[in-house]
Coordinates of C-alpha atoms in Angstrom, one line a residue:
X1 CA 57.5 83.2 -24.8
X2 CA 55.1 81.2 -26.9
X3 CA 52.4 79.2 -24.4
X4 CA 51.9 75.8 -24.6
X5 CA 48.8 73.3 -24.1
X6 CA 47.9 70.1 -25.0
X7 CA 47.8 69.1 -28.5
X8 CA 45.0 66.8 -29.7
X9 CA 46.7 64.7 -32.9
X10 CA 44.3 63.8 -36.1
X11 CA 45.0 61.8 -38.5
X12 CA 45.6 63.7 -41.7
X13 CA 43.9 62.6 -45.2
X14 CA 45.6 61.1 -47.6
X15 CA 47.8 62.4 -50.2
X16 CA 46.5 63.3 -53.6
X17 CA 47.4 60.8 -56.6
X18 CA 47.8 57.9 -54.9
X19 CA 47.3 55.4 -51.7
X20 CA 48.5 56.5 -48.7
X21 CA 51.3 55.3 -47.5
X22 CA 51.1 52.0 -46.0
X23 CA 48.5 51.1 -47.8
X24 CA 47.5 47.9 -49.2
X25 CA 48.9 47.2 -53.3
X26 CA 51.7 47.3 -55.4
X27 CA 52.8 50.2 -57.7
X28 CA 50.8 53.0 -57.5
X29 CA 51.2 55.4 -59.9
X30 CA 50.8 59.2 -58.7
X31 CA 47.4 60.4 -60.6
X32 CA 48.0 63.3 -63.0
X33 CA 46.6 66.5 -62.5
X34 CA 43.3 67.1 -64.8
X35 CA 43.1 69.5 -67.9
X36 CA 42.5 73.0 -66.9
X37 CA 42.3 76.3 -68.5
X38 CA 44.2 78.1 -65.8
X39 CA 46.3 75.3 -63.2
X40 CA 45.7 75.9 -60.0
X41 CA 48.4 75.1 -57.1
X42 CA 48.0 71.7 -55.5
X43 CA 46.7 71.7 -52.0
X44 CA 49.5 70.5 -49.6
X45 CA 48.3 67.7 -46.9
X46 CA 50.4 65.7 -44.5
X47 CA 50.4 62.3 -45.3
X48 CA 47.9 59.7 -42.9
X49 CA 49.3 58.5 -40.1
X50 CA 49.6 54.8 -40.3
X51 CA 49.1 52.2 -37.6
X52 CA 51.8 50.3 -38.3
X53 CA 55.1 51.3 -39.5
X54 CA 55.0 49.2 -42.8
X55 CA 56.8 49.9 -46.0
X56 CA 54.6 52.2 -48.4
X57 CA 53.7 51.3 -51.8
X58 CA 55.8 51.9 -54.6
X59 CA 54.2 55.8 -56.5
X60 CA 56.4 56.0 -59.5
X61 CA 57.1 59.7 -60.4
X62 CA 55.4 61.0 -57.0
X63 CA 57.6 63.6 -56.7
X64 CA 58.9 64.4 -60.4
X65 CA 57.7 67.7 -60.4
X66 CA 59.1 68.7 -56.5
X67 CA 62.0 70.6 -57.5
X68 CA 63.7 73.7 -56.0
X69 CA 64.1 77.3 -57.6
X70 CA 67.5 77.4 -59.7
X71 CA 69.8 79.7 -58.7
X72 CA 70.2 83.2 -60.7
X73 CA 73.5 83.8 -62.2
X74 CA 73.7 86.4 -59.6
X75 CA 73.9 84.0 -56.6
X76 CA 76.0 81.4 -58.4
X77 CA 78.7 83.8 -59.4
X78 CA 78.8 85.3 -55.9
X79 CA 80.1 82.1 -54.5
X80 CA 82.2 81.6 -57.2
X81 CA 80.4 79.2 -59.8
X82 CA 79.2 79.9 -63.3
X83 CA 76.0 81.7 -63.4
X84 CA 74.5 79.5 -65.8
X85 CA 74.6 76.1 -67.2
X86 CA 78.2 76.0 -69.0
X87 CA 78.7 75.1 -72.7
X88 CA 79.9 72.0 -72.9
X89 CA 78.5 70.9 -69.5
X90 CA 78.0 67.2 -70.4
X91 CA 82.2 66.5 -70.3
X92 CA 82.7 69.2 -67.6
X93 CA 80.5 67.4 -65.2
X94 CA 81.9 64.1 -65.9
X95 CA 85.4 65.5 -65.2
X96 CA 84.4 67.0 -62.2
X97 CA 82.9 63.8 -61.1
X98 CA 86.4 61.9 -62.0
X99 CA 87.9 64.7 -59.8
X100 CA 86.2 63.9 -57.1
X101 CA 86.6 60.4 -57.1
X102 CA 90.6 60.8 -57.3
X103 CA 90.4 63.4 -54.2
X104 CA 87.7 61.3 -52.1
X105 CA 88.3 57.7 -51.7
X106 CA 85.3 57.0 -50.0
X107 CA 83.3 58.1 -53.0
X108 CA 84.9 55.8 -55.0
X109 CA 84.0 53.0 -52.3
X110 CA 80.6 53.8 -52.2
X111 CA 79.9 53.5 -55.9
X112 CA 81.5 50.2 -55.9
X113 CA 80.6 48.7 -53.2
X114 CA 76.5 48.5 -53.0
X115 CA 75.3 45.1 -53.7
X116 CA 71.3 46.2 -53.6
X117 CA 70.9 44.6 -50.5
X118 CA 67.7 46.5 -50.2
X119 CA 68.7 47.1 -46.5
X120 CA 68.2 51.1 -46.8
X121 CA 65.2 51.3 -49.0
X122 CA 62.2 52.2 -46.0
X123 CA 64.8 54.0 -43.4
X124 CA 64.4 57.0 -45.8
X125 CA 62.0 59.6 -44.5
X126 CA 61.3 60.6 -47.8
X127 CA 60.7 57.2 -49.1
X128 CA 58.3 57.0 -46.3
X129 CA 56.5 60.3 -47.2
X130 CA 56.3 60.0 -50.8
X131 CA 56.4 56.2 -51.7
X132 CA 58.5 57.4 -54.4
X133 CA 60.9 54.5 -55.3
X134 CA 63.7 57.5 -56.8
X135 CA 63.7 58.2 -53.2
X136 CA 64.9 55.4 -51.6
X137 CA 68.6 55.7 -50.9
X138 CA 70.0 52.6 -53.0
X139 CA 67.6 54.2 -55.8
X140 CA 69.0 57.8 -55.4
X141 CA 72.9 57.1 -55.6
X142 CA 72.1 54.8 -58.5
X143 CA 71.3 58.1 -60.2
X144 CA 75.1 58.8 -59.7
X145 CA 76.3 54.9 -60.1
X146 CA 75.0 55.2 -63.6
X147 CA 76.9 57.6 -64.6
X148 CA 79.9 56.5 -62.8
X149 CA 80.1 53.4 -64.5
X150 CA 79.8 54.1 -67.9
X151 CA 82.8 56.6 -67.5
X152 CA 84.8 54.9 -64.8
X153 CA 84.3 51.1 -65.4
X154 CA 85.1 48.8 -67.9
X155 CA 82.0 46.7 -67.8
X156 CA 79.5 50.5 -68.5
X157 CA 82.2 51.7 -71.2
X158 CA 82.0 48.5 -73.5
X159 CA 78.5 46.6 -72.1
X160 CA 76.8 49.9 -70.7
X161 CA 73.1 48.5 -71.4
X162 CA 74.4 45.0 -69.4
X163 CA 75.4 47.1 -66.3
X164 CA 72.7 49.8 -66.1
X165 CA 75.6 52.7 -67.2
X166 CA 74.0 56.3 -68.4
X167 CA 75.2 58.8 -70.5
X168 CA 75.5 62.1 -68.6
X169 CA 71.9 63.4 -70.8
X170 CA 70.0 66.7 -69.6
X171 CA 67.6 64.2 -68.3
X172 CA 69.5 62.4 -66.3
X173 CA 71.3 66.1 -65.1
X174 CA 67.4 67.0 -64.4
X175 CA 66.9 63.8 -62.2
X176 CA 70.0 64.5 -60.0
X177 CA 68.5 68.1 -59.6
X178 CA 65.2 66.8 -58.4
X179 CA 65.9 63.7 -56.2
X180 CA 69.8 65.1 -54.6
X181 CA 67.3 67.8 -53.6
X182 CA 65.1 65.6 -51.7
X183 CA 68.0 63.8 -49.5
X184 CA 68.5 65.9 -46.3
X185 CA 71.8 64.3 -46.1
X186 CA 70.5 63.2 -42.7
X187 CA 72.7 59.4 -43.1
X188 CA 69.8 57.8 -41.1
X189 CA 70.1 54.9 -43.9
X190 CA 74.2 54.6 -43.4
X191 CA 73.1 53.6 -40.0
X192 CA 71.2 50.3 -41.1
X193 CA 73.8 50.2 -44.6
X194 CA 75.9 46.7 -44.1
X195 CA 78.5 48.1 -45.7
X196 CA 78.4 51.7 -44.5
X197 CA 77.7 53.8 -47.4
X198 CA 77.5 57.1 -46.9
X199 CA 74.5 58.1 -48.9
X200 CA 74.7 62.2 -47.8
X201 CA 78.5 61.9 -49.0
X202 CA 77.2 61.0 -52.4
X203 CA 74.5 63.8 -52.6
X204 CA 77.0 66.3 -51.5
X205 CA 79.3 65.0 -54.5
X206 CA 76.1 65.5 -56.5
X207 CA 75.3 69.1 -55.8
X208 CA 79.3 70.2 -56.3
X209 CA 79.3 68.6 -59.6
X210 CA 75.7 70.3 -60.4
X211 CA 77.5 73.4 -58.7
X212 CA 80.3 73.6 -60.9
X213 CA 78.4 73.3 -64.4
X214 CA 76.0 76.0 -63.4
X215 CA 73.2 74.4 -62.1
X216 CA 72.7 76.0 -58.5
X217 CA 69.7 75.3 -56.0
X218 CA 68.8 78.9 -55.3
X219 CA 68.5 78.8 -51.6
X220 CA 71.1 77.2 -51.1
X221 CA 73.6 79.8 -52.6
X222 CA 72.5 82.8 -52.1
X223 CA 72.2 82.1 -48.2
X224 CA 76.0 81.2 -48.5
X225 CA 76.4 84.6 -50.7
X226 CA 74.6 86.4 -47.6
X227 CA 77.4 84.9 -45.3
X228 CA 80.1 86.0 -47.5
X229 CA 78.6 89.6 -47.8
X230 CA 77.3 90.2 -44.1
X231 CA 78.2 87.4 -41.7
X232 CA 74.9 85.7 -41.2
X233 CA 72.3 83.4 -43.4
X234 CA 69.6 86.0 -43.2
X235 CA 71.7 89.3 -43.8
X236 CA 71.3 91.0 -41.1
X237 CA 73.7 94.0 -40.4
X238 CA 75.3 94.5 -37.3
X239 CA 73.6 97.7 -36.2
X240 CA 70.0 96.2 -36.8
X241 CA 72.0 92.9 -34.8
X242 CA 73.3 95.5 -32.1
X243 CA 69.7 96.8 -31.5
X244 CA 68.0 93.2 -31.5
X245 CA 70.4 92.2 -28.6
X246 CA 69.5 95.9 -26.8
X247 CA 65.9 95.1 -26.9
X248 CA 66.2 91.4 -25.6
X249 CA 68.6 93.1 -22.7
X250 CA 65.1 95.1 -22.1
X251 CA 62.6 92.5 -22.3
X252 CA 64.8 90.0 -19.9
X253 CA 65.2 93.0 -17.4
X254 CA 61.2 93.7 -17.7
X255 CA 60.5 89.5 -17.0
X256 CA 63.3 88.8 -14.2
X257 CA 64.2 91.7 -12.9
X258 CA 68.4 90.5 -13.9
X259 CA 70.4 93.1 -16.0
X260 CA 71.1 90.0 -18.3
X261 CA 73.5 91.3 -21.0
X262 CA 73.8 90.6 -24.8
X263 CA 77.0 91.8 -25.7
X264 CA 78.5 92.1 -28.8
X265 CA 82.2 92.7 -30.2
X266 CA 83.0 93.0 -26.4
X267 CA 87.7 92.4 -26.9
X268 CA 88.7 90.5 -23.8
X269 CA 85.6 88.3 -22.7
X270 CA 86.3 85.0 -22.0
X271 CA 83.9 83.1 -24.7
X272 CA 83.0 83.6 -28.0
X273 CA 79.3 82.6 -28.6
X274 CA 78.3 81.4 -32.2
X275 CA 75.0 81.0 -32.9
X276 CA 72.7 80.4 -35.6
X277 CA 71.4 83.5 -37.0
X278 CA 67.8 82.5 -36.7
X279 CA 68.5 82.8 -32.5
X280 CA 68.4 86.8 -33.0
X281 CA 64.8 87.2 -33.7
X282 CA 62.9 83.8 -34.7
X283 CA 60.7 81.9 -32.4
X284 CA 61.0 79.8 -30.9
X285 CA 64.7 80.0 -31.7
X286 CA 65.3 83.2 -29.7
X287 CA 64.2 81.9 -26.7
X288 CA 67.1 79.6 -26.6
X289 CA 69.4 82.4 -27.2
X290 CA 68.0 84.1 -24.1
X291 CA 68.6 80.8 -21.9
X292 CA 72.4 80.9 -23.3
X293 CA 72.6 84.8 -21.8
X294 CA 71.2 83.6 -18.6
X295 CA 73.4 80.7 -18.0
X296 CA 76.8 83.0 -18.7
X297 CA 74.9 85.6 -16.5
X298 CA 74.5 83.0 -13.4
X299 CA 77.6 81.4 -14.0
X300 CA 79.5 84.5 -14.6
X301 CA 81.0 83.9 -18.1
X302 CA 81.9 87.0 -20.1
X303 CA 81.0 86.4 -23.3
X304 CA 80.5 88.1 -26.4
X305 CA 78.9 87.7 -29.5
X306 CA 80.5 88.8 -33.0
X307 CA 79.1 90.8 -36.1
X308 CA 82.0 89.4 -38.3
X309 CA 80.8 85.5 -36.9
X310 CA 77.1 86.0 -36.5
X311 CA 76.6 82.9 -37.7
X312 CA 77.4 79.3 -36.9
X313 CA 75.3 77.5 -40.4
X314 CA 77.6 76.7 -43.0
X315 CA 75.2 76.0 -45.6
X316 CA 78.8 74.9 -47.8
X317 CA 78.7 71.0 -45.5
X318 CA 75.6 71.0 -48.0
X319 CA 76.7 71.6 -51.4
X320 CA 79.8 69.5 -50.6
X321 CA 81.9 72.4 -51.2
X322 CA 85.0 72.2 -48.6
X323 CA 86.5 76.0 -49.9
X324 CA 82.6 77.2 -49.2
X325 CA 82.7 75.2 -46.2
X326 CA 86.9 77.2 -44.8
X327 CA 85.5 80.5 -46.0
X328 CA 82.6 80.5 -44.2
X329 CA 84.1 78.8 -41.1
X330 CA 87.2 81.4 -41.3
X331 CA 85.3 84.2 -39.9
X332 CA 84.5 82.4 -36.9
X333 CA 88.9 82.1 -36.3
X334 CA 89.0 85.6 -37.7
X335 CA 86.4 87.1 -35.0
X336 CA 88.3 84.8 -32.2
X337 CA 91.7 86.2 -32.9
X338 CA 90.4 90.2 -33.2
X339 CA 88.5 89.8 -29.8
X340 CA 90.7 87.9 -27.8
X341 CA 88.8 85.1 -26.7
X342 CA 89.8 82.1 -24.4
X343 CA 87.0 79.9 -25.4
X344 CA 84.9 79.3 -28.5
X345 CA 81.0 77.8 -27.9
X346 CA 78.4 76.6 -30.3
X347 CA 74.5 77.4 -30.1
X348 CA 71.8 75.0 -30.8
X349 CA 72.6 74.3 -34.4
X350 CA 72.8 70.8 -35.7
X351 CA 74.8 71.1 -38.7
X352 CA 76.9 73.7 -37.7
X353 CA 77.6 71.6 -34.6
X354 CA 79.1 68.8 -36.8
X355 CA 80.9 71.5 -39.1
X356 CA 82.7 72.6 -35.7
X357 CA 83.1 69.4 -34.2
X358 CA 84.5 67.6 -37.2
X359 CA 86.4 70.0 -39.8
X360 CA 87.1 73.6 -37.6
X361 CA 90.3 71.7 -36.7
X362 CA 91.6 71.4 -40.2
X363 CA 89.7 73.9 -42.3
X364 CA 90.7 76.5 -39.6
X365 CA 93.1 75.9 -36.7
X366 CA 90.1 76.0 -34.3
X367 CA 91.3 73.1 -32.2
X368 CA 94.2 70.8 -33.1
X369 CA 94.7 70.5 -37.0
X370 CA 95.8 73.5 -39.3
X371 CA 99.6 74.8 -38.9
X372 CA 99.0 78.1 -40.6
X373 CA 101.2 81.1 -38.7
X374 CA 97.3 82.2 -37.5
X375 CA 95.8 79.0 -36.5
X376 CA 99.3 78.6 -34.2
X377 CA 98.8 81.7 -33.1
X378 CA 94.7 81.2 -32.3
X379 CA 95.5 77.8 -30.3
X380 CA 98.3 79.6 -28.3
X381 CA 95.1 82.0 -27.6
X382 CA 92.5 79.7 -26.7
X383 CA 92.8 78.1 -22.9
X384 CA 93.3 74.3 -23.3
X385 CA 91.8 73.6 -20.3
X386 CA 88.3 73.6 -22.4
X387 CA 87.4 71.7 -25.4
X388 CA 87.5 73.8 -28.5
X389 CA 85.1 74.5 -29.5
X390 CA 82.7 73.3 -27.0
X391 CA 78.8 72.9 -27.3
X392 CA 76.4 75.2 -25.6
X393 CA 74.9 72.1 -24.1
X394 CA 78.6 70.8 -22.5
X395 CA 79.1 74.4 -21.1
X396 CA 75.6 74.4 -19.5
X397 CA 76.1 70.3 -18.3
X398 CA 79.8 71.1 -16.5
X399 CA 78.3 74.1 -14.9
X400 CA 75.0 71.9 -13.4
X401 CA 77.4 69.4 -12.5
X402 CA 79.3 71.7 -10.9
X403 CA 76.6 73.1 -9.2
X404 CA 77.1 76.4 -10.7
X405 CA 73.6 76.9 -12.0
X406 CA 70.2 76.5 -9.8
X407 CA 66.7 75.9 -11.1
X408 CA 63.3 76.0 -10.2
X409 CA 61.8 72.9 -12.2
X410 CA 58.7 73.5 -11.5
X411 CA 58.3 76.4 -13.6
X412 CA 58.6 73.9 -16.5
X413 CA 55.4 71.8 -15.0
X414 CA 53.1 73.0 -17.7
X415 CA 55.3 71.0 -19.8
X416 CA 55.6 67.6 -20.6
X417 CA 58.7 67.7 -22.6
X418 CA 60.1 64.7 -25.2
X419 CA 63.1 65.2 -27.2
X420 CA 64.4 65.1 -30.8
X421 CA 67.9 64.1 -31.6
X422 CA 68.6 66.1 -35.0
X423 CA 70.5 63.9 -37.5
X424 CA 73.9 65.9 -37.7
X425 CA 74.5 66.1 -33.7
X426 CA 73.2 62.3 -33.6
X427 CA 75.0 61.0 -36.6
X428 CA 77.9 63.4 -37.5
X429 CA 79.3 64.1 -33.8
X430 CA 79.7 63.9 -30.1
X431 CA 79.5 65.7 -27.1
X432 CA 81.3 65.5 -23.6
X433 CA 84.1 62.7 -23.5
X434 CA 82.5 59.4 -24.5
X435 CA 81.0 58.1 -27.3
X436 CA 76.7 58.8 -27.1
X437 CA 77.4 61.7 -25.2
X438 CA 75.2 63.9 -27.7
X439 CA 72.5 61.9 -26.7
X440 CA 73.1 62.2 -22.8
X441 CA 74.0 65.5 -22.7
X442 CA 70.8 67.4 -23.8
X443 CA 68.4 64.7 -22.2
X444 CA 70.3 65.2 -19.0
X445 CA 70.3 69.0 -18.8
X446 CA 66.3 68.6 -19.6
X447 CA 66.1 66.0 -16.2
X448 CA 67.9 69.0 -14.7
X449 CA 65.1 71.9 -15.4
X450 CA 61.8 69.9 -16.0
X451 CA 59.9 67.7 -13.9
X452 CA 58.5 65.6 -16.7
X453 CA 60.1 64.0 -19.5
X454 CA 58.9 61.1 -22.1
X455 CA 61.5 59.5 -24.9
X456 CA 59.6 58.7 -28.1
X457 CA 60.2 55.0 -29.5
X458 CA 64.1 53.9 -29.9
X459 CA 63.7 53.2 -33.0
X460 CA 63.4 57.0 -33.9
X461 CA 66.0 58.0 -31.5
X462 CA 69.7 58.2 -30.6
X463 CA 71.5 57.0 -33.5
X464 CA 68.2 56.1 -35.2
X465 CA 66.6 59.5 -35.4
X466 CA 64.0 60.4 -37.7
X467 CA 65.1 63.7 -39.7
X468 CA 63.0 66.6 -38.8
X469 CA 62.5 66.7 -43.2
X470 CA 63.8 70.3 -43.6
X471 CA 68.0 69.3 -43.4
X472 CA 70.3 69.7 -45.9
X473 CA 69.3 72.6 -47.6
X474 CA 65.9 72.2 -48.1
X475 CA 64.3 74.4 -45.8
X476 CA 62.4 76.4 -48.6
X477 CA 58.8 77.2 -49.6
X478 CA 58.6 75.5 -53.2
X479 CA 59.7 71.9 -51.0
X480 CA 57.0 72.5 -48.8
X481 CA 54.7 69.2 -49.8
X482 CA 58.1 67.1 -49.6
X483 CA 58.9 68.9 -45.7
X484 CA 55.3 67.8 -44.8
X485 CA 55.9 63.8 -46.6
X486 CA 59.3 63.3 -45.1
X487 CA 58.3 64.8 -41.6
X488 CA 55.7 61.7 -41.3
X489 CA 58.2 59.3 -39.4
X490 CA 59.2 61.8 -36.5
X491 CA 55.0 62.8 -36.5
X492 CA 54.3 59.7 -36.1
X493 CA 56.2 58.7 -33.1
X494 CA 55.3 62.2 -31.5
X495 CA 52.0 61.3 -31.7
X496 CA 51.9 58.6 -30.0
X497 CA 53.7 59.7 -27.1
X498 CA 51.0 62.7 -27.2
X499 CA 48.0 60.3 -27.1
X500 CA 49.7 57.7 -24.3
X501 CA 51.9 60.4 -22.1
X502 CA 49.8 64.0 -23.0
X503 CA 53.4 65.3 -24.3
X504 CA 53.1 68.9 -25.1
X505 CA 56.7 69.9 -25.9
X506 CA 59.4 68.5 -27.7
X507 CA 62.6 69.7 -27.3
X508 CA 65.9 70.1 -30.0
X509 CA 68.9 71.6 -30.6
X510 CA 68.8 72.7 -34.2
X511 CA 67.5 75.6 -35.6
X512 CA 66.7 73.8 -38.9
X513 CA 64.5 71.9 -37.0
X514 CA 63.0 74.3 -34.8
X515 CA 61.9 76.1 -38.2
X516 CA 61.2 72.8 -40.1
X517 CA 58.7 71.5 -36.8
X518 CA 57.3 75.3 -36.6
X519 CA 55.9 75.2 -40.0
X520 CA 54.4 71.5 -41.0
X521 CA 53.3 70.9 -37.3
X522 CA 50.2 72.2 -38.0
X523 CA 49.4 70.3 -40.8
X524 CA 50.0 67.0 -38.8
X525 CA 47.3 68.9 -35.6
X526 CA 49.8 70.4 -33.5
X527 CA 50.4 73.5 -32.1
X528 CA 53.2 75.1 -33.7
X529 CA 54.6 76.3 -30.3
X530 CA 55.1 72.7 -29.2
X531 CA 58.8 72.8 -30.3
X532 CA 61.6 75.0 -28.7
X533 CA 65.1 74.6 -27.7
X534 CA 67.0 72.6 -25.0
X535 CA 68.3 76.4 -23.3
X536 CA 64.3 77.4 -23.6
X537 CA 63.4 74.9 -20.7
X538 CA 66.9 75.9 -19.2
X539 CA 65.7 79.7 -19.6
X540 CA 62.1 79.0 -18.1
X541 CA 63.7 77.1 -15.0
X542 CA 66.7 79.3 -14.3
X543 CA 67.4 81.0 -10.9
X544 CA 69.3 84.3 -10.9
X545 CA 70.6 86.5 -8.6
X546 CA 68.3 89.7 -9.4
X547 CA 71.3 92.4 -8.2
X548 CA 71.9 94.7 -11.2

């Protein structure tokens, strides 16, 4: 397990091209990059902290040249979409758009119903990062309302000039490729929206238009290709899974003395644990996954894990695409009905806990919902006495309340933990039997293993969390300098809780953000091991009973 210490926070220099955010002045353009014989890569650097949270002056074009890789035909057709840009895209993409609007009514809404209120323009952490106006919300669907209304109004199909209504141009296409792929989806600015708009709705609509003419984001796709081929978003087969879970049994034995087991494909155990994939080998993701073993060990839970389900991402919530959404979701209900299980639990994943907590009931029976011969038969299976699914963190809570589960919390001393709500738990679910009980739930089971705890500033918690910057898809190399930018809002408010309470950990439940925090940390001055998972502290703190 990775050490922590204190970290000592410095203010980063400015960005490149441009005042920093924050600073004083109106437009700023973003410099362009001098003549060159041979161009050399732009160094990335975090953003300066500022010392108040003001709005950032306006940098047109900061970010016209951050776009993802395109996806290969190869990837595209594996899921199912054209491999390249279609003849003929212009009218295919507009239809699909009409499509969408006839199936989604709320799509419909939120094209119509924005007034440019201006109330979402600095709750972006994006806009933040990068001044860029493209990427303030209100900005960002326009790049959609355009369109919409000179194909779906009146006004844009006689006056288009007098309502701001765009043809569908290989510009504008190349604009909704760029900026749809700087939204994280993260709704942060529905939260403050008067009338509710649902900006991640309109930048999933986006990518499954963009999708079906061709026009893939690379890593995107071919992680949901890897799903469909293998089970998991980093394609790893079961035997090389089967020997990762072997060696943690080892190294758990070697550190506690308890014959903790790992299992996998085990028919008959009583719960089904779905996981990210990053759990089975990442840090500081793994550690989490060895907390989860500990608490069915203490509790004794059998449980299994599956090879067919060795995932709980569903990278399809991000493209929009509810058949990529089912058919990765189906081999979760699949592995459930070959094993046998009673009860089906979630690991520390934020999207994938708002995939299971809002559409496993309909896309696949898992809960209440589908009325498919298999879902009948798959709730007839699972034991009603337990939600279904249930959270990793509402299985550990019942079981500390229940007094099932004993910790030493002063192993966790060298710690002096905060915690990060990530967006799709905070905004796109719930956990336990009230409303906010995502947000109780982890921060209780921290009170319950570590002596020391410090909430950063309300304002960039709860339902008004700060995205970690790597959601929706956009956990890739080439969006590194837009990860660092749109991370500044959550670095911020770390910091100060560093320099006023010596914080040293902060706590999550996501793997996206466990990776996202693990690489632009550093560029902000922070250890990279100052991030880990809820079931880490649990894992630290832990008591078992050392009979093998």
């Amino acid at each position: 397990m990775a050490d922590e210490t204190t970290p000592v926070a410095v203010a980063p220099a400015p960005p490149a091209g441009g005042t920093a955010p924050g600073a004083a002045g109106g437009i700023t353009p973003a410099a362009k990059p001098a003549a060159a014989k041979a161009p050399e890569k732009a160094k990335v650097v975090a953003p300066a902290f500022r010392e108040y949270p003001t709005i950032p002056a306006l940098q047109i074009d900061a970010m016209v040249d951050s776009n993802p890789y395109v996806s290969a035909a190869v990837h595209n057709e594996a899921v199912g979409f054209p491999g390249t840009l279609v003849d003929g895209w212009e009218q295919k993409a507009v239809a699909k758009m009409g499509e969408l609007l006839g199936k989604y009514r709320s799509l419909k809404v939120y094209m119509d119903a924005c007034v440019h209120c201006g109330a979402c323009t600095d709750k972006c952490h994006y806009f933040i990062g990068t001044g860029d106006p493209k990427n303030m919300p209100v900005a960002r669907q326009d790049l959609m309302r355009s369109v919409y209304r000179r194909y779906y109004t009146l006004p844009g199909k006689l006056f288009p000039k007098l309502v701001g209504a765009r043809d569908m141009t290989k510009d504008v296409l190349d604009d909704w490729f760029r900026y749809y792929n700087q939204c994280s989806e993260c709704r942060r600015c529905s939260v403050f929206c008067p009338y509710g708009i649902d900006t991640a709705e309109v930048t999933m609509a986006a990518k499954e238009i963009m999708d079906s003419v061709g026009l893939g984001h690379k890593y995107v796709n071919e992680i949901i290709a890897k799903v469909h081929k293998i089970g998991n978003n980093l394609g790893l087969p079961g035997p090389a899974l089967e020997n990762t879970l072997e060696g943690l049994e080892e190294d758990v034995l070697e550190d506690t003395g308890a014959a903790v087991k790992y299992p996998l494909d085990v028919k008959g155990a009583e719960v089904l644990l779905v996981t990210p994939s990053a759990d089975f080998f990442a840090e500081p993701h793994v550690d989490s996954l060895i907390g989860y073993g500990k608490v069915f060990h203490a509790a004794g839970i059998s449980w299994t894990l599956s090879s067919k389900a060795s995932e709980a991402g569903n990278f399809g919530m991000f493209i929009g695409n509810y058949e990529q959404m089912q058919k990765i979701a189906m081999r979760v209900r699949e592995a459930a009905l070959e094993l046998g299980v009673k009860r089906i639990v979630v690991g520390e994943c934020g999207h994938a806990w708002r995939v299971a907590y809002a559409f496993w009931n309909t896309l696949t029976g898992i809960g209440a919902g589908a009325s498919d011969p298999f879902a009948i038969q798959l709730q007839k299976q699972l034991d009603p006495n337990y939600k279904q699914p249930s959270h990793i963190c509402e299985v550990t809570w019942d079981l500390i309340q229940a007094g099932r589960l004993k910790f030493n919390k002063e192993a966790n001393d060298h710690r002096i933990v905060t915690f990060h709500d990530s967006c799709n738990v905070a905004r796109g679910s719930r956990m336990g039997d009230y409303a906010g009980g995502q947000f109780d739930i982890p921060r209780n089971i921290i009170k319950a293993v570590a002596n020391r705890y410090v909430e950063m500033s309300p304002d960039t918690t709860h339902e008004r969390t700060f995205c970690c910057g790597g959601g929706g898809g956009l956990l890739t190399d080439e969006l590194l300098d837009l990860r660092i930018k749109g991370a500044l809002p959550r670095m911020e408010a770390l910091n100060r809780i560093v320099q006023h309470d010596g914080v040293n950990f902060m706590a999550t439940i996501c793997a996206i953000c466990k990776a996202q925090f693990t690489k632009v940390l550093p560029y902000y001055g922070f250890k990279m091991s100052m991030v880990g998972g809820v079931h880490q502290l649990v894992s630290t703190a832990i008591v078992l009973n050392n009979e093998q």
